Tab-separated table of C-alpha atoms and ligand atoms in Angstrom:
chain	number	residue	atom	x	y	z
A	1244	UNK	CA	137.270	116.776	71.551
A	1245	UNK	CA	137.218	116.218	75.527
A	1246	UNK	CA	136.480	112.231	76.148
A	1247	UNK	CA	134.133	111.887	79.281
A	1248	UNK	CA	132.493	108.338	80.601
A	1249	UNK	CA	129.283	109.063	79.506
A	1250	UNK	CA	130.418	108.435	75.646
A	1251	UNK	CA	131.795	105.781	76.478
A	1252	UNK	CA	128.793	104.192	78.165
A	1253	UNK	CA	126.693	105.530	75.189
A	1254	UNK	CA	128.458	103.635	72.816
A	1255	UNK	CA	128.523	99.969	75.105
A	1256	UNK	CA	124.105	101.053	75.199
A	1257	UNK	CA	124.112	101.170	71.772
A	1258	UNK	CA	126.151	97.960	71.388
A	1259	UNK	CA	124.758	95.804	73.519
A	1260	UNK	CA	120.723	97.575	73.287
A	1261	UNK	CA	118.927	94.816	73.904
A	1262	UNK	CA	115.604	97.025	73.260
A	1263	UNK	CA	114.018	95.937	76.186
A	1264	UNK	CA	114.002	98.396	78.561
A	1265	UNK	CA	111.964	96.064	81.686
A	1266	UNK	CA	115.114	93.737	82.209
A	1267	UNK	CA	117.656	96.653	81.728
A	1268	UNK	CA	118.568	98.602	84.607
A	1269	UNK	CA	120.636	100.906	81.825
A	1270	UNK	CA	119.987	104.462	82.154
A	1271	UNK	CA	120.309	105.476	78.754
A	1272	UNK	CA	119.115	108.158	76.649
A	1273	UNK	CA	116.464	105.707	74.689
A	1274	UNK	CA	114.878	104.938	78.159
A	1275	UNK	CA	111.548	106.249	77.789
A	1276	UNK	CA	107.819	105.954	79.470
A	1277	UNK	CA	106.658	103.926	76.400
A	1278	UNK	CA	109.537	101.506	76.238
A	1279	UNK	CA	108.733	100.239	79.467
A	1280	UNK	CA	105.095	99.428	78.763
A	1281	UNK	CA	104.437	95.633	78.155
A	1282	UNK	CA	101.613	94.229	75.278
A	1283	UNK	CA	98.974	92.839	76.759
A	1284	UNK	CA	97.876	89.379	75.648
A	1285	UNK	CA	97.256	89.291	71.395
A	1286	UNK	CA	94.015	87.886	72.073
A	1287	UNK	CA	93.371	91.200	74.432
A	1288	UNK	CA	91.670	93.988	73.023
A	1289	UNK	CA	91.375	96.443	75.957
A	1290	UNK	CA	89.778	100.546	74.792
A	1291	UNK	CA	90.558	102.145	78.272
A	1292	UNK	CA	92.123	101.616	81.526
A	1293	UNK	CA	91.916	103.062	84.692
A	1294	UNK	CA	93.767	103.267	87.700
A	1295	UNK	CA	92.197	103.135	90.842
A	1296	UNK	CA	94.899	104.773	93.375
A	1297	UNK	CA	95.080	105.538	97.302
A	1298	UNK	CA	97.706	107.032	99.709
A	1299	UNK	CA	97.413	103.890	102.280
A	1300	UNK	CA	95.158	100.961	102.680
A	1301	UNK	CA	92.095	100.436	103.970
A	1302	UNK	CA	90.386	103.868	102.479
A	1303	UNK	CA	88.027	102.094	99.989
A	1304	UNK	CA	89.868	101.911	96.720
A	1305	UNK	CA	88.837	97.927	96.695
A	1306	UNK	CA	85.527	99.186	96.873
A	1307	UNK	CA	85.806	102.086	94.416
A	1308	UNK	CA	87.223	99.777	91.722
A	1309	UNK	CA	84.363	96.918	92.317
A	1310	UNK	CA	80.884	100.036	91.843
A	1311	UNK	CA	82.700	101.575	88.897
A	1312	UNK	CA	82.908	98.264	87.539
A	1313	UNK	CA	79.050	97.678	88.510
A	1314	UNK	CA	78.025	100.649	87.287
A	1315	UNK	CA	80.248	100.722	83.781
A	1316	UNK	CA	78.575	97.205	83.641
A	1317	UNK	CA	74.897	97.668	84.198
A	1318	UNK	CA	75.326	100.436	81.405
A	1319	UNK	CA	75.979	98.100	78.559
A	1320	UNK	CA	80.001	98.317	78.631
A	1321	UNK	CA	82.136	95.439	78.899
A	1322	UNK	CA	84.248	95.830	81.669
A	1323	UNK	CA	87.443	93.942	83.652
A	1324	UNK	CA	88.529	94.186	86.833
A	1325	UNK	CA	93.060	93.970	87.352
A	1326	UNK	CA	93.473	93.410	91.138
A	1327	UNK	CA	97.026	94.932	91.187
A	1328	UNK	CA	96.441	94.906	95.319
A	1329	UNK	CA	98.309	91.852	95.856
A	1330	UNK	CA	99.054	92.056	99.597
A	1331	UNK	CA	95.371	93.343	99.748
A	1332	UNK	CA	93.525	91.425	97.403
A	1333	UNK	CA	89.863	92.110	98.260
A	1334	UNK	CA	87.869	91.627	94.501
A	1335	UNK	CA	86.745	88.169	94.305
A	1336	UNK	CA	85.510	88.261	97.754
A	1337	UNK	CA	83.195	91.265	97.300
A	1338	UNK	CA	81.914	90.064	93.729
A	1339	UNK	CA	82.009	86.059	95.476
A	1340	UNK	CA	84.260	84.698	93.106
A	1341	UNK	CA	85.690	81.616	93.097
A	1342	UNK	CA	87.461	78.922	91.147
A	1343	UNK	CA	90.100	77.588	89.397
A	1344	UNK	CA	92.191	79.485	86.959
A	1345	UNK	CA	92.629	77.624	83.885
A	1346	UNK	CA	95.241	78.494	80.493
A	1347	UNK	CA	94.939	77.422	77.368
A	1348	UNK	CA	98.423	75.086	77.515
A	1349	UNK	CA	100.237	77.946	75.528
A	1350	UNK	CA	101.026	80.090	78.186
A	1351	UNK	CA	97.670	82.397	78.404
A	1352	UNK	CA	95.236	82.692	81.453
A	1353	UNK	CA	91.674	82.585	81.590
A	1354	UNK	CA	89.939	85.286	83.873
A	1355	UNK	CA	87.101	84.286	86.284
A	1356	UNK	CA	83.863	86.221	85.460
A	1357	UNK	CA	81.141	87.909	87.957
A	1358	UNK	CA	77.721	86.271	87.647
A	1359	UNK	CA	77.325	89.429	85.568
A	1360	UNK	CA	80.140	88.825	83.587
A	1361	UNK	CA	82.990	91.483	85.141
A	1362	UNK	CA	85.923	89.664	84.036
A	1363	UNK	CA	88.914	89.631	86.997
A	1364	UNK	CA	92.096	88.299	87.685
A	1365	UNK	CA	93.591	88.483	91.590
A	1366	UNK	CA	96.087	87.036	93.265
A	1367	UNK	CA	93.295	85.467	95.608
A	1368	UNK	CA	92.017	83.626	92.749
A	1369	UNK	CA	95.471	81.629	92.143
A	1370	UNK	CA	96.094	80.794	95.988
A	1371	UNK	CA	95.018	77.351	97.442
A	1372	UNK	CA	93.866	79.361	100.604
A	1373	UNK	CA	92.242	82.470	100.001
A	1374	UNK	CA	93.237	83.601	103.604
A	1375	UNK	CA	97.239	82.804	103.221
A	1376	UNK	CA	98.681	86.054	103.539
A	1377	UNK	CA	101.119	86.901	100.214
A	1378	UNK	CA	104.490	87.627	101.576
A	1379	UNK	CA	106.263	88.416	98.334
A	1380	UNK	CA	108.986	90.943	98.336
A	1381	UNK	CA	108.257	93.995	95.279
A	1382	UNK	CA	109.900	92.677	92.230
A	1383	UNK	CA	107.548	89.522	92.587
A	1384	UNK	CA	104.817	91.196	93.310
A	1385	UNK	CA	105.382	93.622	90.184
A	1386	UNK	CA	106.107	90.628	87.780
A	1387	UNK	CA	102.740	89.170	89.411
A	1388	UNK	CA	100.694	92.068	88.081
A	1389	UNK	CA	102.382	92.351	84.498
A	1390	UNK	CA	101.739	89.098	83.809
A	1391	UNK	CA	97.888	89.888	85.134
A	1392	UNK	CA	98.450	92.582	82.165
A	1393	UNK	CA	100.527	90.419	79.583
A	1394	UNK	CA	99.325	86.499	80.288
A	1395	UNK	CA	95.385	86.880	81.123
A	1396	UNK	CA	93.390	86.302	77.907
A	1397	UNK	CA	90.971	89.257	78.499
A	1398	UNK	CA	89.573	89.285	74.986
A	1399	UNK	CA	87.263	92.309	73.937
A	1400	UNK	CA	87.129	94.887	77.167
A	1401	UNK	CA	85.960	98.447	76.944
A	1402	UNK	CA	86.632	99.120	80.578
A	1403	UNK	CA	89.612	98.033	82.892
A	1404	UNK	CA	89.504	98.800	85.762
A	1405	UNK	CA	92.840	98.312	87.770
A	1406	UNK	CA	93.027	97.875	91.521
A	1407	UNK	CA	96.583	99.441	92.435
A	1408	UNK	CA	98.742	98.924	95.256
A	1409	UNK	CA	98.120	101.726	97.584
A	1410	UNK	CA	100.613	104.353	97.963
A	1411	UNK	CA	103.356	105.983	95.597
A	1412	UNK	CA	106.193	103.706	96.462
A	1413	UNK	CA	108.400	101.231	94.167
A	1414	UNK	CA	105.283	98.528	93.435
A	1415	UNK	CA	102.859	101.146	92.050
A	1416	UNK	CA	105.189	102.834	90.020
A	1417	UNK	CA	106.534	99.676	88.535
A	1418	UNK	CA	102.847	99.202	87.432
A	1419	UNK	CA	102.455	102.750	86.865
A	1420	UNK	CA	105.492	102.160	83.915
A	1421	UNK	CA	104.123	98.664	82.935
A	1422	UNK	CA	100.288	99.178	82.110
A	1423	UNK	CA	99.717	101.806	79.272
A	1424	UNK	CA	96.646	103.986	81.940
A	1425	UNK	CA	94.370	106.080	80.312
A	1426	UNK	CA	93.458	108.012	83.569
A	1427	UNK	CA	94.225	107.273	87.131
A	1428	UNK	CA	90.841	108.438	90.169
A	1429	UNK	CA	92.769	109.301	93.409
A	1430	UNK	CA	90.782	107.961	96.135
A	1431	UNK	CA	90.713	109.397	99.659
A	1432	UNK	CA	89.185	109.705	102.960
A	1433	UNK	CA	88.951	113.095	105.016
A	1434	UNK	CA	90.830	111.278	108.610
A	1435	UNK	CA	93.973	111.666	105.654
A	1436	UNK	CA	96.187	114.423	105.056
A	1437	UNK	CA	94.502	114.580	101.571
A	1438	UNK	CA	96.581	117.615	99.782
A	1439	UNK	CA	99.897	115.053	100.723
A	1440	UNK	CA	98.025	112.096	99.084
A	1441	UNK	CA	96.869	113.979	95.813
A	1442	UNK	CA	100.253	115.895	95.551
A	1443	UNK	CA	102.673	112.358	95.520
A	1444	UNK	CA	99.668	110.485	93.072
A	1445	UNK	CA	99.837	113.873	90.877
A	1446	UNK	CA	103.604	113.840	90.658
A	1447	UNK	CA	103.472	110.117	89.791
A	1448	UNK	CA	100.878	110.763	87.235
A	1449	UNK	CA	102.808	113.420	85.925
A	1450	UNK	CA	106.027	111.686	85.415
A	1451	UNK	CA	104.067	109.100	83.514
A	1452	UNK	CA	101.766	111.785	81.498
A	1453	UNK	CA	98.875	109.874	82.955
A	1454	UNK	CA	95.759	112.213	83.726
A	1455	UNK	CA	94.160	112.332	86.619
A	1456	UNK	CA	90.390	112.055	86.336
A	1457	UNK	CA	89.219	113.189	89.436
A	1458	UNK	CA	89.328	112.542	93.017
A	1459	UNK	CA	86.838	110.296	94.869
A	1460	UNK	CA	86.179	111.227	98.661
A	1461	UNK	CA	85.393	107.853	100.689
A	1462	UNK	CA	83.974	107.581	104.152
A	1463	UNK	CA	83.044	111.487	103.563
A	1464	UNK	CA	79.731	111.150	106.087
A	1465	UNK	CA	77.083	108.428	107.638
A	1466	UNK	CA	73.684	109.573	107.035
A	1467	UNK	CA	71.394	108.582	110.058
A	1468	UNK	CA	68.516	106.020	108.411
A	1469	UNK	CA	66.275	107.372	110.811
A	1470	UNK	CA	66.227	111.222	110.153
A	1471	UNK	CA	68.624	111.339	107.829
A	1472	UNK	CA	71.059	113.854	109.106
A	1473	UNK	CA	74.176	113.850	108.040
A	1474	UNK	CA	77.534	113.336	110.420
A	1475	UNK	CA	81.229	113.884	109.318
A	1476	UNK	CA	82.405	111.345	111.466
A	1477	UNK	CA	85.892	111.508	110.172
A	1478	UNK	CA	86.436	114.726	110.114
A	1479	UNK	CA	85.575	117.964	107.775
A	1480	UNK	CA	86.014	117.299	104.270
A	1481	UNK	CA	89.216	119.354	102.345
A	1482	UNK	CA	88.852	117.773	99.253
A	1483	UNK	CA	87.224	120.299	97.726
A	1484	UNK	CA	90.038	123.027	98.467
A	1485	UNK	CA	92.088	120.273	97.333
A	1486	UNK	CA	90.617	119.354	94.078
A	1487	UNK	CA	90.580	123.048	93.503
A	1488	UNK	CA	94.195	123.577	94.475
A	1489	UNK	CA	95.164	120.759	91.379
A	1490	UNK	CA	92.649	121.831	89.034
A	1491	UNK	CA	90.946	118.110	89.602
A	1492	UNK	CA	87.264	117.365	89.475
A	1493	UNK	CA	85.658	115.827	93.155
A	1494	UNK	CA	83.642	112.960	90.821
A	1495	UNK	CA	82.079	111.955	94.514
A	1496	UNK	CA	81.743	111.926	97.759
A	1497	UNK	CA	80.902	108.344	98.976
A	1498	UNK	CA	79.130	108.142	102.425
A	1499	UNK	CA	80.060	105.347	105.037
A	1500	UNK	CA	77.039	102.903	104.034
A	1501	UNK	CA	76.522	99.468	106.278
A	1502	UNK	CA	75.073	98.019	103.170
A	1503	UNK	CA	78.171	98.507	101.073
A	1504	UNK	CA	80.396	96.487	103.577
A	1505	UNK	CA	77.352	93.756	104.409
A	1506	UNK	CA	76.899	93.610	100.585
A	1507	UNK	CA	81.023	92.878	99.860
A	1508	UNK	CA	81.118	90.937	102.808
A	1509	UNK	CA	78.393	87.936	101.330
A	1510	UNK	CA	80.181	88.456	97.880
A	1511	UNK	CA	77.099	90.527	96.545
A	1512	UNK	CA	77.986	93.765	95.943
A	1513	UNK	CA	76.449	93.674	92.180
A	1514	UNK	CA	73.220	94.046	93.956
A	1515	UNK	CA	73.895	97.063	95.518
A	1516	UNK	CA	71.381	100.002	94.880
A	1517	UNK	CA	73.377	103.423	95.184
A	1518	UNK	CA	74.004	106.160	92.760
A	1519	UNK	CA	76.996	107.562	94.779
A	1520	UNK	CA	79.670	107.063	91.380
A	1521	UNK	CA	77.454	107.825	88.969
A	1522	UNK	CA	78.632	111.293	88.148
A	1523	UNK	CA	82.230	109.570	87.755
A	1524	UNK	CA	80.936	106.975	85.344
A	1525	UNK	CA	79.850	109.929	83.521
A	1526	UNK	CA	83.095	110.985	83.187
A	1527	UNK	CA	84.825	108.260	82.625
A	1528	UNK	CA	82.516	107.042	79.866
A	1529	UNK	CA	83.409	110.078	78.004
A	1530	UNK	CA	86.736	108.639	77.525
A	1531	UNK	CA	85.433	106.310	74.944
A	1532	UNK	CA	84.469	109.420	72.560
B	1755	ADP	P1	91.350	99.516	100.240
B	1755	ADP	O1	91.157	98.852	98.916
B	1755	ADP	O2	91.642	100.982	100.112
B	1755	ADP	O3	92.323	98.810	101.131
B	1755	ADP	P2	88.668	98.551	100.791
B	1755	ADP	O4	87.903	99.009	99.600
B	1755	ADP	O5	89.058	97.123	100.846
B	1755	ADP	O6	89.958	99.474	101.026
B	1755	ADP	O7	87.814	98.958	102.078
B	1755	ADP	C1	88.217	98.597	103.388
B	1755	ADP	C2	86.999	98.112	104.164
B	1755	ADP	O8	86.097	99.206	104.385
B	1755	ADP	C3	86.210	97.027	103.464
B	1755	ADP	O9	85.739	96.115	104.404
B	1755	ADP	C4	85.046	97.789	102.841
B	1755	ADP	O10	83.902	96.974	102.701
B	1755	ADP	C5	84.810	98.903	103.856
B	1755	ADP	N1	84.317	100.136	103.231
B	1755	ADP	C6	84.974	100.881	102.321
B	1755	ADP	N2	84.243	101.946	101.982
B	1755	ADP	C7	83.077	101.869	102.665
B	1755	ADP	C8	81.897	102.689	102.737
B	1755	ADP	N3	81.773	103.813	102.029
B	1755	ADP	N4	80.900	102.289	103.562
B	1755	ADP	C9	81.041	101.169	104.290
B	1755	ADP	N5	82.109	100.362	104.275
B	1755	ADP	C10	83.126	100.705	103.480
């Protein structure tokens, strides 16, 4: 028999296996997807989650996350919201949620509810100053979101919705490998090389065998109030070549609305009147079947 270093280090894994894969850096051969994934709270009883991913910033996944959860709300469904953006953290102020966190003394966090009862947890809820900019390097900011997963009492939820961290670098993937996703919706706008930004979120999903639901198209037009012509202002759309390219559904095509951004801005987007996501809610409430 030839002896090489790799039997040696299998035998030191198996001796010193502490089966906890998150605070081993051990590449071993019993590394897998599903050891990484953390429990959520035993008091949490979550039936789906859903990622809500982007290439960059600033291209309405924020918003995206907050009208699914409207929507998957106003139909009946109990629904949370994970703000995983936490050098972006824009959900409390568009729902206008305040407040102090409390725990129950053992170690479990309450979330803050919408005044129609969307459950959330943000960074932005747990900072003295809401405008104090979080300057946390990745590790921190990954921990920050598992314990949003593992320490927040979210009790019965059939939706989560999770706000990620834009882009396909270390932060998302850590809570790509942390949070068990049923489904990740790719968000874009058409100003963004869009067959880049689907192609990196597809090979992330992928590695994780998370599907991908569908793509979302933000910003895709402004329709003129007065006579109601329509204007690609950002460009023409590719999503649809794109979608087709992947073999992913376009589950909308979200127009640049004033009313949106007024409506998030006074912490009132649960009043908003638009039936831009409904064909994704459609979708995504057949997950429950
Ligand atoms: P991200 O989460 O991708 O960083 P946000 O959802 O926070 O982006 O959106 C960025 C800004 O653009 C916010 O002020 C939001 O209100 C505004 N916005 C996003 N989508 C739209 C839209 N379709 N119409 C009008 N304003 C929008």
């Amino acid at each position: 028999m030839i002896y090489d270093d790799s039997m040696e280090t299998d035998n030191t894994e198996q001796s010193e296996c502490k089966h906890d894969c998150s605070t081993c850096s051990a590449n071993c051969s019993s590394r897998t997807k599903e050891s990484l994934i953390e429990k959520p709270h035993e008091l949490s009883h979550i039936k789906k989650v859903i990622g809500i991913v982007s290439g960059k910033g600033g291209v309405g996944k924020s918003i995206v996350t907050s009208m699914m959860s409207v929507i998957m709300n106003r139909r009946g469904h109990k629904v949370a919201i994970l703000d995983a953006d936490v050098t972006g953290p824009s959900i409390p102020k568009a729902f206008g949620v305040k407040g102090d966190v409390t725990g129950d003394g053992n170690g479990g966090i309450f979330p803050l509810e919408s005044k129609t009862g969307i459950k959330m947890m943000s960074v932005n809820l747990l900072l003295s100053d809401e405008t104090s900019p979080v300057v946390w390097r990745g590790p921190v900011i990954a921990g920050t979101v598992k314990q949003f997963w593992t320490d927040v009492i979210w009790d019965d939820v059939d939706f989560m919705f999770v706000d990620m961290p834009p882009g396909t670098g270390d932060v998302p993937l850590t809570v790509f490998q942390s949070i068990p996703l049923d489904g990740i919706i790719i968000v874009t706008s058409p100003q963004e090389l869009v067959a880049m930004i689907v192609s990196k979120a597809a090979n992330m999903a992928q590695m994780m065998d998370i599907p991908v639901l569908g793509l979302v198209e933000n910003m895709s037009y402004f329709k003129c109030p007065d006579c109601g012509k329509e204007y690609h202002i950002f460009g023409d759309s590719h999503i649809s070549e794109v979608a087709d390219k992947f073999g992913y559904k376009v589950l909308a095509n979200i127009p640049v609305d004033p009313r949106l951004s007024a409506l998030c801005d006074k912490g009132m987007l649960e009043l908003m009147e638009n039936d831009y996501l409904d064909k994704a809610a459609d979708s995504i409430e057949k997950l429950l079947d």
